[in-house]
Amino acid sequence: KTAWPELVGKDAIYAREQILADNPKLEIHIVFYEACLVTADFDKNRVRIYTDCSNRVVRTPSIG
């Protein structure tokens, strides 16, 4: 699995647990969507979870 669209709107910690349940080798980064700058590189071992100020997932988490 490379993307988790079903997690949009869910709590970020819950989303992290679900992604790690699917693939425990992934590195998860929880990022506040409006305030953080991130690198544009692709990393096959990373998933970024973008959140709003309520810690809810606002974009589909995906590998990269």
PDB file of C-alpha atoms in Angstrom:
ATOM      1  CA  LYS A   1       0.000   0.000   0.000  1.00  0.00           C
ATOM      2  CA  THR A   2       1.332   3.419  -0.925  1.00  0.00           C
ATOM      3  CA  ALA A   3      -1.491   5.805   0.058  1.00  0.00           C
ATOM      4  CA  TRP A   4      -4.119   6.011   2.791  1.00  0.00           C
ATOM      5  CA  PRO A   5      -7.018   8.220   1.570  1.00  0.00           C
ATOM      6  CA  GLU A   6      -9.316   6.768   4.224  1.00  0.00           C
ATOM      7  CA  LEU A   7      -7.323   8.623   6.897  1.00  0.00           C
ATOM      8  CA  VAL A   8      -8.231  12.140   5.725  1.00  0.00           C
ATOM      9  CA  GLY A   9     -10.178  13.786   8.550  1.00  0.00           C
ATOM     10  CA  LYS A  10      -8.861  11.366  11.177  1.00  0.00           C
ATOM     11  CA  ASP A  11      -6.622  12.199  14.132  1.00  0.00           C
ATOM     12  CA  ALA A  12      -2.923  12.254  13.153  1.00  0.00           C
ATOM     13  CA  ILE A  13      -1.841   9.845  15.906  1.00  0.00           C
ATOM     14  CA  TYR A  14      -4.536   7.378  14.850  1.00  0.00           C
ATOM     15  CA  ALA A  15      -3.400   7.765  11.223  1.00  0.00           C
ATOM     16  CA  ARG A  16       0.205   7.089  12.236  1.00  0.00           C
ATOM     17  CA  GLU A  17      -0.829   3.887  14.026  1.00  0.00           C
ATOM     18  CA  GLN A  18      -2.835   2.691  11.017  1.00  0.00           C
ATOM     19  CA  ILE A  19       0.005   3.330   8.569  1.00  0.00           C
ATOM     20  CA  LEU A  20       2.531   1.580  10.814  1.00  0.00           C
ATOM     21  CA  ALA A  21       0.139  -1.369  11.167  1.00  0.00           C
ATOM     22  CA  ASP A  22       0.252  -1.709   7.368  1.00  0.00           C
ATOM     23  CA  ASN A  23       4.019  -1.214   7.153  1.00  0.00           C
ATOM     24  CA  PRO A  24       6.025  -0.935  10.396  1.00  0.00           C
ATOM     25  CA  LYS A  25       9.231  -0.105   8.493  1.00  0.00           C
ATOM     26  CA  LEU A  26       7.987   3.297   7.342  1.00  0.00           C
ATOM     27  CA  GLU A  27       9.203   6.521   8.920  1.00  0.00           C
ATOM     28  CA  ILE A  28       6.240   8.752   9.732  1.00  0.00           C
ATOM     29  CA  HIS A  29       6.483  12.559   9.791  1.00  0.00           C
ATOM     30  CA  ILE A  30       3.534  14.503  11.198  1.00  0.00           C
ATOM     31  CA  VAL A  31       3.599  17.990   9.673  1.00  0.00           C
ATOM     32  CA  PHE A  32       1.422  21.038  10.383  1.00  0.00           C
ATOM     33  CA  TYR A  33       0.188  21.793   6.854  1.00  0.00           C
ATOM     34  CA  GLU A  34       0.160  25.598   6.913  1.00  0.00           C
ATOM     35  CA  ALA A  35       3.382  26.311   8.802  1.00  0.00           C
ATOM     36  CA  CYS A  36       6.073  23.817   7.829  1.00  0.00           C
ATOM     37  CA  LEU A  37       8.434  23.760   4.923  1.00  0.00           C
ATOM     38  CA  VAL A  38       9.513  20.299   3.827  1.00  0.00           C
ATOM     39  CA  THR A  39      12.057  18.977   1.380  1.00  0.00           C
ATOM     40  CA  ALA A  40      10.878  18.021  -2.090  1.00  0.00           C
ATOM     41  CA  ASP A  41      12.904  14.817  -2.223  1.00  0.00           C
ATOM     42  CA  PHE A  42      11.252  11.406  -2.599  1.00  0.00           C
ATOM     43  CA  ASP A  43      11.904   8.831   0.125  1.00  0.00           C
ATOM     44  CA  LYS A  44      10.365   5.385  -0.351  1.00  0.00           C
ATOM     45  CA  ASN A  45      10.563   4.801   3.405  1.00  0.00           C
ATOM     46  CA  ARG A  46       8.744   7.984   4.491  1.00  0.00           C
ATOM     47  CA  VAL A  47       5.129   9.035   4.860  1.00  0.00           C
ATOM     48  CA  ARG A  48       4.208  12.605   5.718  1.00  0.00           C
ATOM     49  CA  ILE A  49       0.934  13.163   7.530  1.00  0.00           C
ATOM     50  CA  TYR A  50      -0.228  16.747   6.966  1.00  0.00           C
ATOM     51  CA  THR A  51      -2.480  18.093   9.722  1.00  0.00           C
ATOM     52  CA  ASP A  52      -4.522  21.165  10.561  1.00  0.00           C
ATOM     53  CA  CYS A  53      -4.495  23.017  13.892  1.00  0.00           C
ATOM     54  CA  SER A  54      -6.861  20.371  15.332  1.00  0.00           C
ATOM     55  CA  ASN A  55      -4.360  17.604  14.510  1.00  0.00           C
ATOM     56  CA  ARG A  56      -6.678  16.213  11.820  1.00  0.00           C
ATOM     57  CA  VAL A  57      -5.269  14.789   8.579  1.00  0.00           C
ATOM     58  CA  VAL A  58      -5.910  17.237   5.712  1.00  0.00           C
ATOM     59  CA  ARG A  59      -4.183  15.482   2.772  1.00  0.00           C
ATOM     60  CA  THR A  60      -3.953  11.860   1.743  1.00  0.00           C
ATOM     61  CA  PRO A  61      -0.886  10.373   3.431  1.00  0.00           C
ATOM     62  CA  SER A  62       1.323   8.645   0.874  1.00  0.00           C
ATOM     63  CA  ILE A  63       4.787   7.216   0.551  1.00  0.00           C
ATOM     64  CA  GLY A  64       7.321   9.740  -0.608  1.00  0.00           C
TER      65      GLY A  64
END
